[in-house]
Amino acid sequence: MAEQNRAVESLEMTAPVLPNPAFWRGRKVFLTGHTGFKGGWLALWLQQLGADVTGYALAPDTEPALFDLADVAHGMRSVIADIRDADAVALALASAQAEIVLHLAAQPLVRASYADPLTTYATNVMGTANVLEAARHVRSVKVVQVITTDKCYDNREWEYPYRETDRLGGHDPYSNSKACAELVVDSYRRSFMREAGIHLASARAGNVIGGGDWAVDRIVPDCIRALLAEQPIDIRSPGAIRPWQHVLEPLSGYLVLAEQQYADAAGALASGFNFGPESSGAVPVGELAAGIVRHWGQGQLNISGDPHKLHEAGTLKLDISKARVRLGWRPRWDFDKTLHHTVDWYRRVLCHGESARQVCLAQIADYQTLAQP
């Protein structure tokens, strides 16, 4: 542990590793979940890097949706289909002849998983198995990365951040399904992928925020909807602590990890990686909402509680030492900068009528060029 701490300290003196445009230019990528919030941002970033992208996902499930507003499908092939359809996944992946597979498609909401656990498991577990099964039969595939979540850990409400070696688990169906997906990944890695010469890793991100998210029962979209309607923001669990990060932070980690997986002849990176904020980014929900109000310039909070409260973790933090040491990756934007870019996106797009696509691309460019604070 002391040696790892020294390695982390030495890395702090160097610039963080960022995605390499030369690697991605012309690279064939199969991206699932490109119609969602994170997937839409990643599709735009890959397009900006010059990658040859094929997306596979269901149609957007919100109105409005980043996919539509930012014209994410422009400049890529977009396949609208279900990740639970094994034959459709196999056909699309074989047609793409991709070298890199980034699997983001999922049912991503805790409360929705209580309402429909079977769809959650079918999507998050069997959907993952479908992608891995298809990938191992496509000779062009060299790298597969499965995106799960920080909630895949068996949460004991500890104060210390969870490490990649901590026990997997999950109380609610969403969290549990993502832990199951991690087990599927581990089995495929050991049973099939190594023999096939495919480097398979998983990525576990903290709570992601940023412009273009309209999901129900997520704190930032809920705040923006209330602010636009000039209504108080209802906060159910103001004390719940989460590792908040801008969407570009974990996406940069996924891209950097994929690049290094590709060059990793020995398969040493075929494992799980946490991507989260600095420790200062793990703050209560109430503090996040207050920060959004501050950056918006007006608004009120209403600590409402929830008479029908479902179980959700109270404290969740991530240890990102492994990504720092093994990949040279670390977050670039602190908590306040994350809030600034998130609120600025909604203000520019919703209040000033700017192009959602251009605002996304401008923030991506800013992330890549702005000096580390």
XYZ file of N, CA and C in Angstrom, residues 32-295:
792
model
N -22.525 -0.007 -27.621
C -23.923 -0.232 -27.247
C -24.378 0.884 -26.306
N -25.672 1.201 -26.378
C -26.214 2.235 -25.501
C -25.990 3.644 -26.001
N -25.777 3.821 -27.308
C -25.436 5.148 -27.841
C -26.609 6.118 -27.838
N -27.827 5.627 -27.583
C -28.986 6.519 -27.524
C -29.229 7.050 -26.121
N -28.448 6.596 -25.146
C -28.606 7.049 -23.769
C -27.755 8.271 -23.464
N -27.773 8.682 -22.223
C -27.047 9.875 -21.782
C -25.534 9.692 -21.918
N -24.972 8.715 -21.209
C -23.529 8.490 -21.295
C -23.124 8.026 -22.685
N -23.910 7.128 -23.255
C -23.582 6.609 -24.578
C -23.608 7.679 -25.650
N -24.537 8.630 -25.518
C -24.604 9.725 -26.481
C -23.366 10.601 -26.430
N -22.945 10.951 -25.216
C -21.715 11.738 -25.056
C -20.511 10.974 -25.609
N -20.435 9.665 -25.332
C -19.296 8.880 -25.803
C -19.296 8.770 -27.323
N -20.476 8.615 -27.918
C -20.557 8.563 -29.380
C -20.051 9.860 -29.997
N -20.423 10.990 -29.417
C -19.950 12.282 -29.926
C -18.436 12.419 -29.780
N -17.905 11.975 -28.660
C -16.460 12.065 -28.438
C -15.713 11.187 -29.443
N -16.207 9.964 -29.657
C -15.575 9.070 -30.622
C -15.628 9.657 -32.030
N -16.747 10.286 -32.374
C -16.842 10.943 -33.673
C -15.807 12.058 -33.782
N -15.673 12.850 -32.723
C -14.698 13.935 -32.738
C -13.280 13.403 -32.893
N -13.009 12.234 -32.326
C -11.694 11.616 -32.422
C -11.449 10.966 -33.780
N -12.499 10.863 -34.590
C -12.346 10.292 -35.923
C -12.586 8.802 -36.008
N -13.191 8.202 -34.988
C -13.452 6.768 -35.001
C -14.591 6.431 -35.959
N -14.596 5.186 -36.412
C -15.653 4.635 -37.269
C -16.607 3.885 -36.335
N -17.725 4.519 -35.990
C -18.573 4.043 -34.891
C -19.864 3.412 -35.400
N -20.175 2.237 -34.873
C -21.493 1.619 -35.031
C -22.143 1.567 -33.658
N -23.326 2.157 -33.531
C -24.053 2.147 -32.271
C -25.182 1.140 -32.299
N -25.474 0.561 -31.145
C -26.550 -0.429 -31.025
C -27.305 -0.148 -29.729
N -28.594 0.146 -29.840
C -29.382 0.460 -28.639
C -30.846 0.549 -28.999
N -31.685 0.543 -27.981
C -33.096 0.884 -28.158
C -33.225 2.371 -28.461
N -34.394 2.761 -28.955
C -34.658 4.188 -29.159
C -34.633 4.900 -27.811
N -34.332 6.197 -27.797
C -34.299 6.935 -26.523
C -35.606 6.770 -25.754
N -35.493 6.712 -24.425
C -36.693 6.505 -23.601
C -37.110 7.761 -22.851
N -36.534 8.909 -23.234
C -36.962 10.174 -22.637
C -37.295 11.165 -23.739
N -38.097 12.154 -23.365
C -38.432 13.252 -24.286
C -38.320 14.557 -23.512
N -37.355 15.425 -23.827
C -36.391 15.283 -24.918
C -35.311 14.263 -24.600
N -34.416 14.025 -25.561
C -33.304 13.096 -25.390
C -32.052 13.694 -26.015
N -30.915 13.485 -25.380
C -29.657 13.975 -25.920
C -29.413 13.425 -27.319
N -29.756 12.173 -27.546
C -29.553 11.524 -28.841
C -30.189 12.317 -29.969
N -31.408 12.814 -29.711
C -32.119 13.586 -30.737
C -31.620 15.025 -30.798
N -31.514 15.670 -29.641
C -31.136 17.080 -29.613
C -29.745 17.316 -30.197
N -28.813 16.416 -29.896
C -27.432 16.588 -30.343
C -27.152 15.867 -31.659
N -28.194 15.316 -32.280
C -28.050 14.621 -33.564
C -26.886 13.641 -33.494
N -26.918 12.815 -32.448
C -25.820 11.885 -32.191
C -25.620 10.907 -33.350
N -26.697 10.546 -34.029
C -26.598 9.568 -35.118
C -25.835 10.104 -36.323
N -25.688 11.414 -36.405
C -24.967 11.999 -37.539
C -23.484 11.634 -37.437
N -22.943 11.055 -38.499
C -21.527 10.719 -38.486
C -21.225 9.342 -37.938
N -22.241 8.474 -37.800
C -22.036 7.104 -37.336
C -23.149 6.225 -37.878
N -22.998 4.920 -37.752
C -24.083 3.990 -38.072
C -24.863 3.716 -36.796
N -26.170 3.852 -36.857
C -27.020 3.686 -35.686
C -27.994 2.534 -35.906
N -27.856 1.497 -35.093
C -28.752 0.341 -35.153
C -29.691 0.416 -33.959
N -30.989 0.544 -34.228
C -31.976 0.587 -33.147
C -32.533 -0.824 -32.953
N -32.099 -1.452 -31.882
C -32.490 -2.838 -31.608
C -32.255 -3.120 -30.130
N -32.713 -4.296 -29.679
C -32.711 -4.654 -28.261
C -31.482 -5.486 -27.914
N -30.792 -5.108 -26.854
C -29.613 -5.840 -26.415
C -29.983 -7.240 -25.928
N -31.252 -7.458 -25.628
C -31.707 -8.783 -25.195
C -31.901 -9.742 -26.360
N -31.833 -9.243 -27.584
C -31.987 -10.049 -28.785
C -30.609 -10.539 -29.215
N -30.244 -11.760 -28.828
C -28.900 -12.275 -29.067
C -28.568 -12.336 -30.548
N -29.512 -12.749 -31.373
C -29.254 -12.856 -32.806
C -29.001 -11.484 -33.421
N -29.787 -10.489 -33.018
C -29.613 -9.136 -33.555
C -28.276 -8.549 -33.130
N -27.871 -8.800 -31.879
C -26.576 -8.320 -31.402
C -25.455 -8.950 -32.220
N -25.531 -10.255 -32.430
C -24.484 -10.961 -33.166
C -24.382 -10.463 -34.604
N -25.520 -10.253 -35.241
C -25.527 -9.782 -36.626
C -24.930 -8.380 -36.727
N -25.324 -7.488 -35.815
C -24.836 -6.111 -35.857
C -23.336 -6.046 -35.595
N -22.860 -6.831 -34.634
C -21.437 -6.808 -34.308
C -20.598 -7.413 -35.427
N -21.083 -8.486 -36.020
C -20.371 -9.091 -37.141
C -20.316 -8.140 -38.329
N -21.393 -7.410 -38.564
C -21.435 -6.461 -39.678
C -20.503 -5.280 -39.445
N -20.350 -4.868 -38.194
C -19.497 -3.718 -37.873
C -18.017 -4.036 -38.043
N -17.642 -5.324 -37.880
C -16.234 -5.733 -37.964
C -15.347 -4.842 -37.089
N -15.831 -4.603 -35.883
C -15.149 -3.696 -34.962
C -13.927 -4.353 -34.330
N -12.974 -3.522 -33.971
C -11.828 -3.961 -33.179
C -12.087 -3.757 -31.693
N -12.875 -2.738 -31.372
C -13.130 -2.383 -29.978
C -14.624 -2.370 -29.718
N -15.046 -3.043 -28.652
C -16.444 -3.096 -28.241
C -16.568 -2.404 -26.891
N -17.416 -1.387 -26.829
C -17.699 -0.667 -25.591
C -19.171 -0.888 -25.261
N -19.425 -1.629 -24.200
C -20.796 -2.040 -23.875
C -21.365 -1.187 -22.742
N -22.214 -0.218 -23.120
C -22.856 0.674 -22.151
C -24.349 0.416 -21.997
N -24.977 -0.287 -22.932
C -26.433 -0.458 -22.905
C -26.865 -1.118 -21.597
N -27.864 -0.530 -20.946
C -28.296 -1.041 -19.644
C -29.625 -0.420 -19.250
N -30.267 -1.038 -18.265
C -31.346 -0.397 -17.522
C -30.646 0.238 -16.324
N -30.504 1.583 -16.281
C -29.562 2.210 -15.358
C -30.148 2.799 -14.084
N -31.423 2.585 -13.785
C -32.061 3.302 -12.689
C -32.447 2.361 -11.545
N -32.082 2.755 -10.322
C -32.374 1.942 -9.148
C -33.881 1.808 -8.949
N -34.597 2.922 -8.957
C -36.033 2.868 -8.674
C -36.787 2.111 -9.768
N -36.366 2.237 -11.003
C -36.993 1.480 -12.091
C -36.761 -0.018 -11.923
N -35.636 -0.375 -11.313
C -35.351 -1.803 -11.126
C -36.287 -2.437 -10.093
N -36.750 -1.647 -9.135
C -37.756 -2.157 -8.203
C -39.092 -2.372 -8.912
N -39.431 -1.464 -9.838
C -40.703 -1.562 -10.551
C -40.709 -2.717 -11.544
N -39.542 -3.017 -12.145
C -39.482 -4.063 -13.170
C -38.153 -4.808 -13.062
N -38.019 -5.660 -12.045
C -36.735 -6.345 -11.846
C -36.383 -7.311 -12.970
N -37.367 -7.975 -13.568
C -37.060 -8.969 -14.594
C -36.440 -8.323 -15.830
N -36.984 -7.183 -16.246
C -36.385 -6.482 -17.382
C -34.987 -5.999 -17.042
N -34.806 -5.558 -15.798
C -33.486 -5.104 -15.364
C -32.464 -6.225 -15.454
N -32.815 -7.410 -14.947
C -31.874 -8.531 -15.020
C -31.671 -8.995 -16.462
N -32.752 -9.060 -17.229
C -32.625 -9.508 -18.620
C -31.721 -8.584 -19.422
N -31.847 -7.273 -19.173
C -31.039 -6.290 -19.901
C -29.603 -6.277 -19.415
N -29.425 -6.185 -18.120
C -28.090 -5.960 -17.571
C -27.241 -7.220 -17.474
N -27.878 -8.365 -17.309
C -27.112 -9.612 -17.198
C -27.076 -10.343 -18.539
N -28.244 -10.718 -19.061
C -28.261 -11.445 -20.331
C -27.835 -10.547 -21.492
N -28.133 -9.253 -21.403
C -27.655 -8.341 -22.442
C -26.143 -8.335 -22.508
N -25.500 -8.327 -21.338
C -24.043 -8.394 -21.292
C -23.539 -9.721 -21.857
N -24.173 -10.813 -21.463
C -23.771 -12.124 -21.987
C -23.926 -12.172 -23.508
N -24.983 -11.565 -24.032
C -25.190 -11.550 -25.478
C -24.059 -10.830 -26.205
N -23.632 -9.699 -25.652
C -22.533 -8.936 -26.270
C -21.241 -9.738 -26.223
N -20.929 -10.339 -25.086
C -19.694 -11.102 -24.956
C -19.699 -12.334 -25.847
N -20.831 -12.991 -25.922
C -20.925 -14.182 -26.776
C -20.738 -13.805 -28.238
N -21.350 -12.699 -28.647
C -21.189 -12.248 -30.030
C -19.744 -11.851 -30.299
N -19.128 -11.125 -29.353
C -17.776 -10.605 -29.560
C -16.750 -11.713 -29.730
N -16.910 -12.805 -29.003
C -15.883 -13.851 -29.071
C -15.889 -14.595 -30.394
N -16.939 -14.402 -31.194
C -17.019 -15.066 -32.489
C -16.688 -14.142 -33.658
N -16.295 -12.911 -33.374
C -15.930 -11.951 -34.428
C -14.416 -11.777 -34.396
N -13.743 -12.206 -35.440
C -12.280 -12.275 -35.429
C -11.615 -10.905 -35.348
N -12.316 -9.856 -35.774
C -11.709 -8.522 -35.748
C -11.613 -7.944 -34.341
N -12.409 -8.452 -33.405
C -12.465 -7.871 -32.055
C -11.179 -8.152 -31.289
N -10.590 -7.086 -30.765
C -9.374 -7.195 -29.963
C -9.604 -6.786 -28.504
N -10.539 -5.850 -28.289
C -10.777 -5.286 -26.955
C -12.275 -5.236 -26.693
N -12.670 -5.673 -25.517
C -14.058 -5.522 -25.069
C -14.024 -4.885 -23.687
N -14.880 -3.904 -23.509
C -14.987 -3.226 -22.216
C -16.462 -3.160 -21.829
N -16.774 -3.683 -20.669
C -18.145 -3.695 -20.151
C -18.252 -2.634 -19.060
N -19.183 -1.710 -19.235
C -19.370 -0.633 -18.259
C -20.422 -1.069 -17.241
N -20.032 -1.147 -15.988
C -21.011 -1.508 -14.956
C -21.280 -0.270 -14.089
N -20.923 -0.277 -12.829
C -21.273 0.837 -11.949
C -20.550 0.711 -10.620
N -20.436 1.828 -9.914
C -19.906 1.783 -8.553
C -20.827 1.019 -7.613
N -22.082 0.858 -8.004
C -23.055 0.189 -7.137
C -22.975 -1.333 -7.215
N -21.989 -1.853 -7.965
C -21.825 -3.303 -8.041
C -21.192 -3.876 -6.766
N -20.681 -2.992 -5.898
C -20.054 -3.472 -4.666
C -21.108 -3.769 -3.593
N -20.792 -4.742 -2.739
C -21.652 -5.061 -1.599
C -21.507 -3.928 -0.589
N -22.449 -2.999 -0.601
C -22.311 -1.772 0.179
C -22.560 -2.036 1.661
N -21.530 -1.767 2.458
C -21.615 -1.957 3.915
C -21.756 -0.625 4.649
N -21.977 0.465 3.893
C -22.073 1.807 4.469
C -20.789 2.201 5.199
N -19.649 1.691 4.670
C -18.360 2.073 5.229
C -17.970 3.462 4.765
N -17.096 4.088 5.534
C -16.595 5.406 5.171
C -15.479 5.329 4.130
N -14.759 4.224 4.106
C -13.632 4.165 3.180
C -14.127 3.865 1.758
N -13.402 4.313 0.764
C -13.817 4.094 -0.624
C -13.650 2.625 -1.020
N -14.539 2.161 -1.893
C -14.478 0.771 -2.345
C -13.395 0.598 -3.395
N -12.661 -0.500 -3.259
C -11.603 -0.850 -4.196
C -12.061 -2.005 -5.090
N -11.350 -2.206 -6.186
C -11.735 -3.231 -7.148
C -11.700 -4.643 -6.562
N -10.963 -4.825 -5.466
C -10.876 -6.144 -4.833
C -11.966 -6.374 -3.793
N -12.787 -5.371 -3.510
C -13.847 -5.536 -2.518
C -14.967 -6.420 -3.068
N -15.740 -6.949 -2.149
C -16.772 -7.917 -2.504
C -17.878 -7.274 -3.348
N -18.314 -8.007 -4.369
C -19.444 -7.565 -5.190
C -20.742 -7.939 -4.497
N -21.817 -7.223 -4.850
C -23.122 -7.514 -4.248
C -24.180 -6.599 -4.799
N -25.038 -6.115 -3.931
C -26.096 -5.206 -4.364
C -27.431 -5.571 -3.760
N -28.047 -4.619 -3.041
C -29.333 -4.858 -2.389
C -30.479 -4.762 -3.388
N -30.539 -3.659 -4.134
C -31.633 -3.452 -5.090
C -31.344 -4.214 -6.385
N -32.379 -4.485 -7.198
C -32.166 -5.268 -8.424
C -31.176 -4.648 -9.396
N -31.157 -3.305 -9.503
C -30.196 -2.685 -10.413
C -28.768 -2.979 -9.976
N -28.436 -2.647 -8.728
C -27.085 -2.857 -8.229
C -26.701 -4.330 -8.310
N -27.633 -5.188 -7.925
C -27.358 -6.620 -7.943
C -27.147 -7.124 -9.363
N -27.925 -6.608 -10.311
C -27.769 -7.053 -11.701
C -26.412 -6.657 -12.253
N -25.890 -5.511 -11.816
C -24.581 -5.079 -12.275
C -23.462 -5.917 -11.645
N -23.664 -6.348 -10.393
C -22.708 -7.282 -9.795
C -22.741 -8.611 -10.547
N -23.930 -9.039 -10.932
C -24.053 -10.263 -11.738
C -23.338 -10.104 -13.075
N -23.475 -8.935 -13.686
C -22.799 -8.682 -14.956
C -21.289 -8.789 -14.794
N -20.764 -8.309 -13.657
C -19.336 -8.430 -13.395
C -18.918 -9.896 -13.314
N -19.763 -10.738 -12.738
C -19.449 -12.170 -12.667
C -19.475 -12.798 -14.056
N -20.415 -12.370 -14.894
C -20.456 -12.853 -16.278
C -19.163 -12.472 -16.992
N -18.733 -11.231 -16.809
C -17.486 -10.760 -17.418
C -16.313 -11.626 -16.974
N -16.228 -11.893 -15.678
C -15.115 -12.682 -15.153
C -15.124 -14.088 -15.743
N -16.297 -14.685 -15.859
C -16.387 -16.029 -16.419
C -15.975 -16.047 -17.888
N -16.479 -15.111 -18.670
C -16.127 -15.064 -20.094
C -14.638 -14.772 -20.279
N -14.089 -13.930 -19.412
C -12.660 -13.616 -19.512
C -11.828 -14.883 -19.359
N -12.152 -15.681 -18.349
C -11.351 -16.860 -18.051
C -11.690 -18.047 -18.950
N -12.965 -18.131 -19.377
C -13.404 -19.299 -20.134
C -13.165 -19.178 -21.637
N -13.272 -17.947 -22.175
C -13.254 -17.797 -23.629
C -12.307 -16.726 -24.160
N -12.297 -15.546 -23.535
C -11.664 -14.389 -24.154
C -10.144 -14.493 -24.212
N -9.527 -14.991 -23.166
C -8.072 -15.112 -23.188
C -7.623 -16.017 -24.320
N -8.307 -17.151 -24.481
C -7.966 -18.090 -25.550
C -8.173 -17.469 -26.923
N -9.178 -16.587 -27.034
C -9.475 -15.934 -28.309
C -8.586 -14.722 -28.572
N -7.746 -14.354 -27.605
C -6.875 -13.198 -27.772
C -7.595 -11.872 -27.627
N -8.729 -11.888 -26.910
C -9.521 -10.672 -26.688
C -9.286 -10.195 -25.266
N -8.941 -8.916 -25.129
C -8.701 -8.338 -23.806
C -10.010 -7.767 -23.269
N -10.503 -8.341 -22.195
C -11.808 -7.996 -21.630
C -11.638 -7.348 -20.266
N -12.156 -6.134 -20.109
C -12.100 -5.411 -18.837
C -13.485 -4.885 -18.497
N -13.668 -4.507 -17.239
C -14.901 -3.836 -16.829
C -14.543 -2.500 -16.210
N -15.468 -1.555 -16.317
C -15.250 -0.204 -15.795
C -16.416 0.160 -14.885
N -16.081 0.645 -13.692
C -17.091 0.939 -12.668
C -17.016 2.426 -12.342
N -18.004 3.169 -12.825
C -17.988 4.628 -12.668
C -18.851 5.061 -11.490
N -18.497 6.207 -10.937
C -19.307 6.824 -9.893
C -20.556 7.470 -10.483
N -21.260 8.264 -9.673
C -22.487 8.922 -10.137
C -22.154 10.011 -11.142
N -22.688 9.873 -12.343
C -22.324 10.728 -13.465
C -23.383 11.802 -13.676
N -22.928 13.054 -13.830
C -23.839 14.146 -14.128
C -23.290 14.920 -15.323
N -24.133 15.762 -15.906
C -23.730 16.551 -17.064
C -24.955 16.948 -17.868
N -24.747 17.780 -18.860
C -25.858 18.253 -19.674
C -26.440 17.154 -20.541
N -27.749 17.222 -20.744
C -28.404 16.291 -21.645
C -29.037 15.085 -20.999
N -29.028 15.017 -19.684
C -29.669 13.913 -18.972
C -31.097 14.322 -18.624
N -32.069 13.516 -19.044
C -33.475 13.783 -18.718
C -34.139 12.586 -18.047
N -33.354 11.700 -17.470
C -33.930 10.523 -16.832
C -34.808 10.925 -15.655
N -35.826 10.121 -15.401
C -36.701 10.326 -14.249
C -35.995 9.796 -13.006
N -36.205 10.481 -11.875
C -35.625 10.059 -10.592
C -34.109 10.128 -10.585
N -33.550 11.094 -11.314
C -32.133 11.427 -11.172
C -32.072 12.872 -10.721
N -31.146 13.155 -9.824
C -31.163 14.429 -9.123
C -30.966 15.621 -10.051
N -30.026 15.563 -10.983
C -29.785 16.728 -11.842
C -30.967 17.008 -12.765
N -31.484 16.027 -13.514
C -32.676 16.317 -14.328
C -33.853 16.814 -13.496
N -34.027 16.239 -12.302
C -35.105 16.700 -11.424
C -34.897 18.167 -11.047
N -33.660 18.543 -10.742
C -33.363 19.941 -10.407
C -33.654 20.865 -11.584
N -33.204 20.489 -12.767
C -33.384 21.346 -13.947
C -34.864 21.496 -14.281
N -35.619 20.403 -14.204
C -37.060 20.501 -14.485
C -37.740 21.451 -13.512
N -37.372 21.367 -12.235
C -37.975 22.252 -11.230
C -37.558 23.700 -11.456
N -36.303 23.929 -11.777
C -35.821 25.303 -11.994
C -36.499 25.926 -13.209
N -36.653 25.170 -14.282
C -37.312 25.698 -15.472
C -38.777 26.029 -15.203
N -39.403 25.225 -14.335
C -40.812 25.449 -13.993
C -40.969 26.450 -12.853
N -39.840 26.953 -12.330
C -39.824 27.879 -11.201
C -40.568 27.297 -10.001
N -40.271 26.035 -9.728
C -40.849 25.331 -8.587
C -39.735 24.883 -7.656
N -40.033 24.653 -6.366
C -39.011 24.143 -5.443
C -38.512 22.770 -5.884
N -37.249 22.484 -5.602
C -36.651 21.194 -5.926
C -36.879 20.252 -4.760
N -37.614 19.169 -4.983
C -37.859 18.180 -3.941
C -36.640 17.280 -3.773
N -36.138 17.194 -2.543
C -34.977 16.364 -2.231
C -35.420 15.266 -1.280
N -35.321 14.006 -1.742
C -35.777 12.878 -0.934
C -34.749 12.465 0.120
N -33.473 12.411 -0.286
C -32.419 11.901 0.615
C -31.241 12.867 0.621
N -31.383 14.004 1.300
C -30.340 15.033 1.225
C -28.995 14.604 1.789
N -28.992 13.623 2.694
C -27.745 13.211 3.321
C -27.015 12.082 2.616
N -27.609 11.506 1.569
C -26.969 10.394 0.859
C -25.711 10.889 0.144
N -24.591 10.231 0.379
C -23.307 10.653 -0.192
C -22.996 9.813 -1.420
N -22.632 10.505 -2.518
C -22.303 9.830 -3.767
C -21.017 10.423 -4.366
N -20.284 9.634 -5.157
C -19.080 10.150 -5.822
C -19.446 10.824 -7.148
N -19.805 12.102 -7.105
C -20.281 12.812 -8.291
C -19.118 13.153 -9.221
N -19.351 12.997 -10.523
C -18.341 13.354 -11.515
C -19.026 13.749 -12.813
N -18.384 14.630 -13.565
C -18.928 14.992 -14.872
C -18.827 13.795 -15.799
N -19.788 13.681 -16.706
C -19.851 12.528 -17.598
C -18.557 12.328 -18.378
N -17.841 13.405 -18.701
C -16.615 13.268 -19.486
C -15.492 12.589 -18.710
N -15.556 12.616 -17.387
C -14.499 12.003 -16.588
C -14.415 10.490 -16.800
N -15.488 9.734 -16.530
C -15.373 8.294 -16.754
C -15.211 7.938 -18.222
N -15.824 8.736 -19.122
C -15.667 8.432 -20.543
C -14.208 8.527 -20.962
N -13.488 9.519 -20.433
C -12.064 9.605 -20.737
C -11.349 8.369 -20.206
N -11.772 7.900 -19.038
C -11.185 6.687 -18.476
C -11.439 5.471 -19.345
N -12.663 5.333 -19.868
C -12.979 4.195 -20.734
C -12.091 4.209 -21.973
N -11.927 5.389 -22.573
C -11.143 5.496 -23.801
C -9.667 5.206 -23.536
N -9.137 5.771 -22.462
C -7.738 5.528 -22.110
C -7.521 4.046 -21.804
N -8.441 3.445 -21.055
C -8.326 2.020 -20.745
C -8.371 1.188 -22.023
N -9.274 1.511 -22.942
C -9.379 0.750 -24.190
C -8.081 0.825 -24.995
N -7.490 2.015 -25.064
C -6.220 2.171 -25.775
C -5.143 1.272 -25.168
N -5.074 1.265 -23.846
C -4.025 0.498 -23.194
C -4.326 -0.999 -23.206
N -5.621 -1.369 -23.198
C -5.979 -2.774 -23.394
C -5.474 -3.265 -24.749
N -5.648 -2.432 -25.763
C -5.273 -2.808 -27.125
C -3.777 -3.099 -27.204
N -2.980 -2.322 -26.484
C -1.529 -2.479 -26.528
C -1.015 -3.484 -25.499
N -1.910 -4.034 -24.706
C -1.542 -4.884 -23.570
C -1.460 -6.348 -24.020
N -0.343 -6.713 -24.631
C -0.201 -8.054 -25.199
C -0.344 -9.144 -24.137
N 0.079 -8.847 -22.924
C 0.043 -9.860 -21.868
C -1.324 -9.984 -21.209
N -2.233 -9.065 -21.502
C -3.557 -9.118 -20.886
C -3.566 -8.711 -19.433
N -2.579 -7.923 -19.021
C -2.472 -7.539 -17.607
C -3.572 -6.592 -17.162
N -4.225 -5.915 -18.113
C -5.283 -4.963 -17.769
C -6.677 -5.580 -17.863
N -6.759 -6.865 -18.091
C -8.048 -7.546 -18.210
C -8.626 -7.761 -16.815
N -9.242 -6.722 -16.284
C -9.763 -6.747 -14.917
C -10.725 -5.578 -14.749
N -11.145 -5.325 -13.517
C -12.056 -4.217 -13.237
C -11.304 -2.956 -12.854
N -11.856 -1.784 -13.243
C -11.265 -0.491 -12.919
C -12.343 0.472 -12.428
N -12.045 1.167 -11.328
C -12.907 2.237 -10.836
C -12.544 3.556 -11.507
N -13.566 4.333 -11.865
C -13.368 5.692 -12.363
C -14.299 6.616 -11.585
N -13.728 7.433 -10.737
C -14.528 8.322 -9.913
C -13.825 9.646 -9.691
N -14.421 10.511 -8.870
C -13.832 11.826 -8.599
C -12.783 11.748 -7.500
N -12.125 12.889 -7.265
C -11.308 13.011 -6.068
C -12.223 12.882 -4.852
N -11.638 12.694 -3.676
C -12.440 12.501 -2.466
C -13.372 13.683 -2.207
N -12.972 14.886 -2.653
C -13.808 16.073 -2.440
C -15.076 16.036 -3.282
N -15.129 15.143 -4.265
C -16.316 15.034 -5.109
C -17.405 14.152 -4.521
N -17.092 13.444 -3.426
C -18.096 12.612 -2.761
C -18.817 13.463 -1.726
N -19.978 13.989 -2.100
C -20.719 14.917 -1.238
C -22.178 14.499 -1.152
N -22.908 15.012 -0.161
C -24.327 14.673 -0.022
C -25.172 15.228 -1.164
N -26.294 14.571 -1.392
C -27.236 14.992 -2.440
C -27.689 16.432 -2.210
N -27.956 16.783 -0.957
C -28.402 18.144 -0.665
C -27.377 19.190 -1.059
N -26.098 18.895 -0.868
C -25.041 19.832 -1.257
C -24.963 19.952 -2.777
N -25.160 18.851 -3.477
C -25.172 18.899 -4.939
C -26.315 19.782 -5.435
N -27.509 19.576 -4.898
C -28.660 20.364 -5.320
C -28.469 21.844 -5.014
N -27.915 22.141 -3.840
C -27.654 23.539 -3.491
C -26.645 24.162 -4.447
N -25.653 23.381 -4.866
C -24.671 23.875 -5.821
C -25.289 24.165 -7.177
N -26.225 23.332 -7.605
C -26.913 23.574 -8.880
C -27.714 24.869 -8.806
N -28.406 25.086 -7.690
C -29.154 26.332 -7.500
C -28.214 27.528 -7.536
N -27.071 27.397 -6.894
C -26.103 28.497 -6.870
C -25.621 28.839 -8.280
N -25.315 27.849 -9.055
C -24.830 28.102 -10.414
C -25.964 28.579 -11.333
